[in-house]
Coordinates of N, CA and C in Angstrom, one line a residue:
X28 N -38.6 -66.8 142.2 CA -38.8 -65.4 142.7 C -37.9 -64.4 141.9
X29 N -38.5 -63.3 141.6 CA -37.8 -62.2 140.9 C -36.9 -61.5 142.0
X30 N -35.7 -61.3 141.6 CA -34.7 -60.7 142.5 C -35.1 -59.2 142.6
X31 N -35.1 -58.7 143.9 CA -35.5 -57.3 144.1 C -34.4 -56.4 143.7
X32 N -34.7 -55.4 142.8 CA -33.7 -54.4 142.5 C -33.8 -53.3 143.6
X33 N -32.8 -52.4 143.6 CA -32.8 -51.3 144.5 C -34.1 -50.5 144.4
X34 N -34.6 -50.3 143.2 CA -35.8 -49.5 143.0 C -37.0 -50.2 143.6
X35 N -37.1 -51.6 143.4 CA -38.2 -52.3 144.0 C -38.1 -52.2 145.5
X36 N -36.9 -52.3 146.1 CA -36.7 -52.2 147.5 C -37.3 -50.9 148.1
X37 N -36.9 -49.8 147.4 CA -37.4 -48.5 147.9 C -38.9 -48.4 147.7
X38 N -39.4 -48.9 146.6 CA -40.9 -48.9 146.3 C -41.6 -49.6 147.4
X39 N -41.1 -50.8 147.8 CA -41.6 -51.6 148.8 C -41.6 -50.9 150.2
X40 N -40.5 -50.2 150.4 CA -40.3 -49.5 151.7 C -41.4 -48.3 151.8
X41 N -41.5 -47.6 150.6 CA -42.5 -46.5 150.6 C -43.9 -47.0 150.8
X42 N -44.2 -48.1 150.1 CA -45.6 -48.7 150.2 C -45.8 -49.2 151.6
X43 N -44.9 -49.8 152.3 CA -45.0 -50.3 153.6 C -45.3 -49.1 154.6
X44 N -44.5 -48.1 154.4 CA -44.7 -46.9 155.2 C -46.0 -46.2 155.1
X45 N -46.5 -46.2 153.8 CA -47.8 -45.6 153.5 C -48.9 -46.4 154.1
X46 N -48.9 -47.7 154.0 CA -49.9 -48.6 154.5 C -49.9 -48.5 156.1
X47 N -48.7 -48.4 156.6 CA -48.6 -48.3 158.1 C -49.2 -47.1 158.6
X48 N -49.0 -46.0 157.9 CA -49.5 -44.7 158.3 C -51.1 -44.7 158.3
X49 N -51.6 -45.2 157.2 CA -53.0 -45.3 157.0 C -53.7 -46.1 158.1
X50 N -53.2 -47.3 158.4 CA -53.8 -48.1 159.5 C -53.6 -47.5 160.8
X51 N -52.4 -46.9 161.1 CA -52.2 -46.3 162.4 C -53.1 -45.2 162.7
X52 N -53.4 -44.4 161.6 CA -54.3 -43.3 161.7 C -55.7 -43.8 162.1
X53 N -56.1 -44.9 161.4 CA -57.4 -45.5 161.7 C -57.5 -46.1 163.1
X54 N -56.4 -46.6 163.5 CA -56.3 -47.2 164.9 C -56.4 -46.2 166.0
X55 N -55.8 -45.0 165.7 CA -55.9 -43.9 166.7 C -57.3 -43.5 167.0
X56 N -58.2 -43.8 166.1 CA -59.6 -43.3 166.3 C -60.4 -44.3 167.2
X57 N -59.8 -45.4 167.5 CA -60.5 -46.4 168.3 C -60.4 -46.0 169.8
X58 N -61.6 -46.0 170.4 CA -61.7 -45.6 171.8 C -61.2 -46.8 172.7
X59 N -60.7 -46.4 174.0 CA -60.3 -47.5 174.9 C -61.4 -48.6 175.1
X60 N -62.6 -48.1 175.2 CA -63.7 -49.1 175.4 C -63.8 -50.0 174.3
X61 N -63.8 -49.5 173.0 CA -63.9 -50.4 171.8 C -62.7 -51.3 171.8
X62 N -61.5 -50.8 172.1 CA -60.3 -51.6 172.1 C -60.4 -52.8 173.1
X63 N -61.0 -52.5 174.3 CA -61.1 -53.5 175.3 C -62.2 -54.6 174.8
X64 N -63.3 -54.1 174.3 CA -64.3 -55.0 173.8 C -63.8 -55.9 172.7
X65 N -62.9 -55.4 171.8 CA -62.3 -56.2 170.8 C -61.4 -57.3 171.4
X66 N -60.7 -56.9 172.5 CA -59.9 -57.9 173.2 C -60.7 -59.0 173.8
X67 N -61.9 -58.7 174.3 CA -62.8 -59.7 174.9 C -63.2 -60.7 173.8
X68 N -63.5 -60.2 172.6 CA -63.9 -61.1 171.5 C -62.8 -62.1 171.2
X69 N -61.5 -61.6 171.2 CA -60.4 -62.5 170.9 C -60.3 -63.6 172.0
X70 N -60.6 -63.3 173.2 CA -60.5 -64.3 174.3 C -61.5 -65.4 174.1
X71 N -62.7 -65.0 173.6 CA -63.8 -66.0 173.3 C -63.3 -67.0 172.3
X72 N -62.5 -66.6 171.3 CA -62.0 -67.5 170.3 C -60.8 -68.3 170.9
X73 N -59.9 -67.6 171.6 CA -58.7 -68.3 172.2 C -59.1 -69.4 173.2
X74 N -60.1 -69.1 174.0 CA -60.5 -70.1 175.0 C -61.1 -71.4 174.5
X75 N -61.5 -71.3 173.2 CA -62.0 -72.5 172.6 C -61.0 -73.2 171.6
X76 N -59.9 -72.5 171.5 CA -58.9 -72.9 170.5 C -58.3 -74.3 171.0
X77 N -58.2 -75.2 170.1 CA -57.6 -76.6 170.5 C -56.2 -76.5 171.1
X78 N -55.4 -75.6 170.6 CA -54.0 -75.4 171.1 C -54.0 -75.0 172.6
X79 N -55.0 -74.4 173.0 CA -55.0 -73.8 174.4 C -55.8 -74.6 175.4
X80 N -56.1 -75.8 175.1 CA -56.9 -76.6 176.0 C -56.1 -77.2 177.1
X81 N -54.8 -77.3 176.9 CA -53.8 -77.6 178.0 C -53.0 -76.4 178.3
X82 N -52.4 -76.4 179.5 CA -51.6 -75.3 180.0 C -50.4 -75.1 179.1
X83 N -50.1 -73.9 178.6 CA -49.0 -73.7 177.7 C -48.2 -72.5 178.2
X84 N -46.9 -72.4 177.7 CA -46.1 -71.2 177.9 C -46.4 -70.3 176.8
X85 N -47.0 -69.1 177.1 CA -47.4 -68.2 176.0 C -46.8 -66.8 176.2
X86 N -46.3 -66.3 175.1 CA -45.7 -64.9 175.1 C -46.9 -64.0 174.6
X87 N -47.0 -62.9 175.2 CA -48.0 -61.9 174.8 C -47.3 -60.5 174.9
X88 N -48.1 -59.5 174.9 CA -47.5 -58.1 175.0 C -48.5 -57.2 175.6
X89 N -48.1 -56.0 176.0 CA -49.0 -55.0 176.6 C -49.3 -54.0 175.5
X90 N -50.6 -53.9 175.2 CA -51.1 -53.0 174.1 C -51.0 -51.6 174.5
X91 N -51.0 -50.7 173.5 CA -51.0 -49.2 173.8 C -51.4 -48.5 172.5
X92 N -51.8 -47.2 172.7 CA -52.1 -46.3 171.6 C -53.1 -46.8 170.5
X93 N -54.3 -47.2 171.0 CA -55.3 -47.6 170.0 C -55.2 -49.0 169.6
X94 N -54.1 -49.8 170.0 CA -54.0 -51.2 169.6 C -55.2 -51.9 170.2
X95 N -55.6 -53.0 169.6 CA -56.6 -53.9 170.2 C -56.1 -54.3 171.6
X96 N -56.9 -54.2 172.6 CA -56.5 -54.3 174.0 C -56.1 -55.8 174.3
X97 N -54.9 -56.0 174.8 CA -54.4 -57.3 175.2 C -54.7 -57.5 176.7
X98 N -55.4 -56.5 177.3 CA -55.7 -56.7 178.8 C -56.5 -57.9 179.0
X99 N -57.7 -58.1 178.3 CA -58.5 -59.3 178.6 C -57.7 -60.6 178.2
X100 N -56.9 -60.5 177.1 CA -56.2 -61.6 176.6 C -55.2 -62.1 177.7
X101 N -54.4 -61.1 178.2 CA -53.4 -61.4 179.2 C -54.1 -61.9 180.5
X102 N -55.2 -61.4 180.9 CA -56.0 -61.9 182.1 C -56.3 -63.4 181.9
X103 N -56.8 -63.7 180.7 CA -57.1 -65.1 180.4 C -55.9 -66.0 180.5
X104 N -54.8 -65.5 179.9 CA -53.5 -66.3 179.9 C -53.0 -66.5 181.3
X105 N -53.1 -65.4 182.1 CA -52.6 -65.5 183.5 C -53.4 -66.6 184.3
X106 N -54.7 -66.7 184.0 CA -55.5 -67.6 184.7 C -55.3 -69.1 184.3
X107 N -55.1 -69.3 183.0 CA -55.1 -70.6 182.5 C -53.7 -71.1 181.9
X108 N -52.8 -70.2 181.8 CA -51.5 -70.6 181.2 C -50.4 -69.9 181.9
X109 N -49.1 -70.1 181.4 CA -48.0 -69.4 181.9 C -47.7 -68.2 180.9
X110 N -47.6 -67.0 181.4 CA -47.5 -65.8 180.6 C -46.1 -65.2 180.7
X111 N -45.5 -64.8 179.5 CA -44.3 -64.1 179.5 C -44.5 -62.8 178.7
X112 N -43.9 -61.7 179.0 CA -44.0 -60.4 178.4 C -42.7 -59.9 177.9
X113 N -42.7 -59.1 176.8 CA -41.4 -58.6 176.2 C -40.7 -57.5 177.0
X114 N -39.4 -57.5 176.8 CA -38.6 -56.5 177.4 C -37.6 -56.1 176.3
X115 N -37.6 -54.8 175.9 CA -36.7 -54.3 174.8 C -35.3 -54.0 175.4
X116 N -34.3 -54.5 174.7 CA -33.0 -54.1 175.1 C -32.6 -52.8 174.5
X117 N -32.4 -51.8 175.3 CA -32.1 -50.4 174.7 C -30.7 -50.3 174.2
X118 N -29.8 -51.3 174.6 CA -28.4 -51.3 174.2 C -28.2 -52.0 172.9
X119 N -29.1 -52.9 172.5 CA -28.9 -53.7 171.3 C -30.1 -53.4 170.4
X120 N -29.9 -52.8 169.2 CA -31.0 -52.4 168.3 C -31.8 -53.6 167.9
X121 N -33.1 -53.5 168.1 CA -34.0 -54.6 167.6 C -34.0 -55.8 168.5
X122 N -33.3 -55.8 169.6 CA -33.3 -57.0 170.4 C -34.3 -57.0 171.6
X123 N -35.0 -58.1 171.7 CA -36.0 -58.2 172.7 C -36.0 -59.5 173.4
X124 N -36.2 -59.6 174.7 CA -36.3 -60.8 175.5 C -37.6 -60.9 176.1
X125 N -38.0 -62.1 176.6 CA -39.3 -62.2 177.3 C -39.0 -62.7 178.7
X126 N -39.8 -62.2 179.6 CA -39.7 -62.5 181.0 C -41.1 -63.0 181.6
X127 N -41.0 -64.0 182.4 CA -42.3 -64.5 182.9 C -43.0 -63.4 183.8
X128 N -44.3 -63.5 183.7 CA -45.1 -62.4 184.4 C -46.2 -63.1 185.2
X129 N -46.4 -62.8 186.4 CA -47.5 -63.3 187.2 C -48.3 -62.2 187.8
X130 N -49.5 -62.5 188.1 CA -50.4 -61.4 188.7 C -49.7 -60.7 189.9
X131 N -49.8 -59.4 189.8 CA -49.2 -58.6 190.9 C -47.7 -58.3 190.7
X132 N -47.1 -58.9 189.7 CA -45.7 -58.5 189.4 C -45.6 -57.1 189.0
X133 N -44.4 -56.4 189.3 CA -44.2 -55.0 188.9 C -44.0 -54.9 187.4
X134 N -44.5 -53.8 186.9 CA -44.3 -53.4 185.5 C -43.6 -52.1 185.5
X135 N -42.6 -51.9 184.6 CA -41.8 -50.7 184.6 C -41.9 -50.0 183.2
X136 N -42.1 -48.7 183.2 CA -42.2 -48.0 181.9 C -40.8 -47.8 181.3
X137 N -40.7 -48.2 180.0 CA -39.4 -47.9 179.4 C -39.3 -46.6 178.7
X138 N -38.3 -46.3 178.0 CA -38.1 -44.9 177.4 C -39.1 -44.6 176.3
X139 N -39.8 -45.7 175.7 CA -40.8 -45.5 174.7 C -42.2 -45.4 175.4
X140 N -42.2 -45.3 176.7 CA -43.5 -45.3 177.5 C -44.3 -46.6 177.4
X141 N -43.5 -47.7 177.2 CA -44.2 -49.0 177.1 C -43.9 -49.7 178.4
X142 N -44.9 -50.3 179.0 CA -44.7 -51.0 180.3 C -44.1 -52.4 180.0
X143 N -43.1 -52.7 180.8 CA -42.4 -54.0 180.7 C -42.2 -54.7 182.0
X144 N -42.0 -56.0 182.0 CA -41.7 -56.7 183.2 C -40.3 -56.4 183.6
X145 N -40.0 -56.7 184.9 CA -38.6 -56.6 185.3 C -37.7 -57.6 184.7
X146 N -36.5 -57.2 184.2 CA -35.7 -58.2 183.6 C -34.8 -58.9 184.6
X147 N -35.4 -59.7 185.4 CA -34.7 -60.5 186.4 C -34.2 -61.8 185.7
X148 N -32.9 -62.1 185.8 CA -32.4 -63.2 185.1 C -33.1 -64.5 185.4
X149 N -33.6 -64.7 186.6 CA -34.3 -66.0 187.0 C -35.7 -66.1 186.2
X150 N -36.2 -64.9 185.7 CA -37.5 -65.0 185.1 C -37.4 -65.0 183.5
X151 N -36.2 -65.0 183.0 CA -36.0 -65.0 181.6 C -36.6 -66.3 181.0
X152 N -37.4 -66.1 179.9 CA -38.0 -67.2 179.2 C -37.3 -67.3 177.8
X153 N -36.5 -68.3 177.6 CA -35.8 -68.4 176.3 C -36.8 -68.8 175.2
X154 N -36.5 -68.4 173.9 CA -37.4 -68.6 172.8 C -37.8 -70.1 172.6
X155 N -36.9 -71.0 172.9 CA -37.3 -72.5 172.7 C -38.4 -72.9 173.7
X156 N -38.7 -72.2 174.7 CA -39.7 -72.6 175.7 C -41.1 -72.2 175.3
X157 N -41.3 -71.3 174.3 CA -42.6 -70.9 173.9 C -43.4 -71.9 173.2
X158 N -44.7 -72.1 173.5 CA -45.6 -73.0 172.8 C -46.5 -72.2 171.9
X159 N -46.7 -70.9 172.3 CA -47.5 -70.0 171.5 C -47.0 -68.6 171.7
X160 N -47.2 -67.7 170.7 CA -46.8 -66.3 170.9 C -47.9 -65.5 170.3
X161 N -48.4 -64.6 171.1 CA -49.4 -63.6 170.6 C -48.6 -62.4 170.1
X162 N -48.8 -62.1 168.8 CA -47.9 -61.2 168.1 C -48.7 -59.9 167.7
X163 N -48.2 -58.7 168.0 CA -48.8 -57.5 167.6 C -48.5 -57.2 166.1
X164 N -49.4 -56.5 165.5 CA -49.2 -56.2 164.0 C -49.9 -54.9 163.7
X165 N -49.5 -54.3 162.6 CA -50.1 -53.1 162.0 C -51.1 -53.6 160.9
X166 N -50.7 -54.5 160.1 CA -51.5 -55.0 159.0 C -51.2 -56.5 158.8
X167 N -52.1 -57.2 158.1 CA -51.9 -58.6 157.7 C -52.7 -58.8 156.4
X168 N -52.3 -59.9 155.7 CA -53.1 -60.3 154.5 C -53.5 -61.7 154.7
X169 N -54.3 -62.2 153.7 CA -54.9 -63.6 153.9 C -53.9 -64.7 153.6
X170 N -52.6 -64.4 153.5 CA -51.6 -65.4 153.4 C -50.8 -65.5 154.7
X171 N -51.1 -64.7 155.7 CA -50.4 -64.7 157.0 C -49.2 -63.7 157.0
X172 N -49.0 -63.0 156.0 CA -47.9 -62.0 156.0 C -48.3 -60.9 157.0
X173 N -47.3 -60.4 157.7 CA -47.5 -59.4 158.8 C -46.8 -58.1 158.4
X174 N -47.4 -57.0 158.6 CA -46.8 -55.7 158.6 C -46.7 -55.2 160.0
X175 N -45.4 -55.0 160.4 CA -45.2 -54.6 161.8 C -44.9 -53.1 161.9
X176 N -44.4 -52.7 163.0 CA -44.1 -51.2 163.2 C -42.8 -50.8 162.5
X177 N -42.0 -51.8 162.1 CA -40.8 -51.5 161.4 C -39.5 -51.5 162.2
X178 N -39.6 -51.9 163.5 CA -38.4 -51.9 164.4 C -37.6 -53.2 164.3
X179 N -38.3 -54.2 163.7 CA -37.6 -55.5 163.6 C -37.5 -56.4 164.8
X180 N -38.1 -55.9 165.9 CA -38.0 -56.7 167.2 C -38.6 -58.1 167.0
X181 N -39.8 -58.1 166.4 CA -40.5 -59.4 166.3 C -39.9 -60.3 165.2
X182 N -39.5 -59.6 164.1 CA -38.9 -60.4 163.0 C -37.7 -61.2 163.6
X183 N -36.9 -60.6 164.4 CA -35.7 -61.3 165.0 C -36.2 -62.4 166.0
X184 N -37.2 -62.0 166.8 CA -37.6 -63.0 167.8 C -38.3 -64.2 167.2
X185 N -39.1 -64.0 166.1 CA -39.8 -65.1 165.5 C -38.9 -66.2 164.9
X186 N -37.7 -65.7 164.5 CA -36.7 -66.6 163.9 C -36.1 -67.5 164.9
X187 N -36.2 -67.2 166.2 CA -35.5 -68.0 167.2 C -36.4 -69.0 167.9
X188 N -37.7 -68.9 167.6 CA -38.7 -69.8 168.2 C -38.6 -71.2 167.6
X189 N -39.1 -72.2 168.4 CA -39.1 -73.6 167.9 C -40.2 -73.7 166.8
X190 N -40.1 -74.7 165.9 CA -41.0 -74.9 164.8 C -42.4 -75.2 165.3
X191 N -42.5 -75.7 166.6 CA -43.8 -76.1 167.2 C -44.5 -74.9 167.8
X192 N -43.9 -73.8 167.9 CA -44.5 -72.6 168.5 C -45.6 -72.0 167.6
X193 N -46.8 -71.9 168.1 CA -47.9 -71.3 167.3 C -47.8 -69.8 167.3
X194 N -47.8 -69.2 166.1 CA -47.7 -67.7 166.0 C -49.1 -67.1 165.7
X195 N -49.7 -66.4 166.6 CA -51.0 -65.9 166.4 C -51.0 -64.3 166.5
X196 N -51.4 -63.7 165.4 CA -51.5 -62.3 165.4 C -52.9 -61.9 165.9
X197 N -53.0 -60.8 166.5 CA -54.4 -60.3 166.9 C -54.5 -58.9 166.4
X198 N -55.7 -58.6 165.8 CA -55.9 -57.3 165.1 C -57.4 -57.0 165.0
X199 N -57.7 -55.7 164.7 CA -59.0 -55.4 164.3 C -59.3 -55.9 162.8
X200 N -60.6 -56.0 162.5 CA -60.9 -56.4 161.1 C -60.3 -55.5 160.1
X201 N -60.3 -54.1 160.4 CA -59.9 -53.2 159.3 C -58.4 -53.3 159.1
X202 N -57.6 -54.1 159.8 CA -56.2 -54.2 159.6 C -55.9 -55.2 158.5
X203 N -56.9 -55.9 158.0 CA -56.7 -56.8 156.9 C -56.4 -56.0 155.6
X204 N -55.3 -56.4 154.9 CA -54.9 -55.7 153.7 C -55.0 -56.7 152.5
X205 N -55.1 -56.2 151.3 CA -55.2 -57.1 150.1 C -53.9 -57.9 150.0
X206 N -52.8 -57.2 150.2 CA -51.5 -57.9 150.2 C -50.4 -57.0 151.0
X207 N -49.7 -57.7 151.8 CA -48.6 -57.0 152.6 C -47.3 -57.1 151.7
X208 N -46.7 -55.9 151.4 CA -45.5 -56.0 150.6 C -44.4 -56.5 151.5
X209 N -43.9 -57.7 151.2 CA -43.0 -58.4 152.1 C -41.5 -58.3 151.7
X210 N -40.7 -58.4 152.8 CA -39.2 -58.5 152.6 C -38.7 -59.8 152.9
X211 N -37.5 -60.2 152.5 CA -37.0 -61.6 152.7 C -36.9 -61.9 154.2
X212 N -36.8 -60.9 155.1 CA -36.6 -61.3 156.5 C -38.0 -61.4 157.3
X213 N -39.1 -61.1 156.6 CA -40.4 -61.2 157.2 C -40.8 -62.6 157.5
X214 N -41.4 -62.8 158.7 CA -41.8 -64.2 159.1 C -43.4 -64.2 159.1
X215 N -44.0 -65.1 158.3 CA -45.4 -65.2 158.3 C -46.0 -65.7 159.6
X216 N -47.3 -65.4 159.9 CA -48.0 -65.9 161.0 C -48.7 -67.2 160.7
X217 N -49.0 -68.0 161.7 CA -49.8 -69.2 161.4 C -51.3 -68.9 161.4
X218 N -51.7 -67.9 162.3 CA -53.1 -67.6 162.4 C -53.2 -66.1 162.8
X219 N -54.4 -65.5 162.4 CA -54.7 -64.1 162.9 C -56.1 -64.2 163.4
X220 N -56.3 -63.7 164.6 CA -57.7 -63.6 165.2 C -58.1 -62.1 165.3
X221 N -59.3 -61.8 164.7 CA -59.9 -60.5 164.8 C -61.2 -60.7 165.6
X222 N -61.8 -59.6 166.0 CA -63.1 -59.7 166.8 C -64.2 -60.5 166.1
X223 N -64.1 -60.6 164.7 CA -65.2 -61.4 164.0 C -64.7 -62.6 163.3
X224 N -63.4 -62.8 163.1 CA -62.9 -63.9 162.3 C -61.7 -64.5 162.9
X225 N -61.5 -65.8 162.5 CA -60.3 -66.5 162.9 C -59.7 -67.1 161.6
X226 N -58.6 -66.5 161.2 CA -57.9 -66.8 160.0 C -56.8 -67.9 160.3
X227 N -56.8 -69.0 159.6 CA -55.8 -70.0 159.7 C -55.1 -70.2 158.4
X228 N -53.8 -69.9 158.4 CA -53.0 -69.9 157.1 C -52.3 -71.2 156.8

């Protein structure tokens, strides 16, 4: 591997920012109905996935702002598996924990207007407990590299999971990039599911 110079690092940063802006702009055009329909297509693939034929502890998230809707995905997980959702720690930069979530549990809006489960100590799900994690992304390439929002929450979380935990990104087809400019801290995904394709890396 060629060692990254300072110039390369800033070029990479600029490229990531530019790609992120382009995809987010495209994502903002997606209507809630289309976002929900895309989520339904993901469930069709997940429900036949060999990894999900037995009950699993699965981490997911609550979509917003044009993201592919995780509502149908989470409904499927609630019915057939154990579900945990993320909670951002506002006191520690980039730190996120997961708490178990069951139908009817209360969700609270955080300062970023993102709904989160209550951070009750008894509901904390430690990273080693996860058997699969549904991961949000802005872009991905056909090597499983992921372009996130840039906050580092997931990069930190993915490093704590057991080697057996299956990492699945969910995205629209247009979020596929020729190549994601990666940094040394980036964690690749095992799979990405879009409404029309199932990528296994």
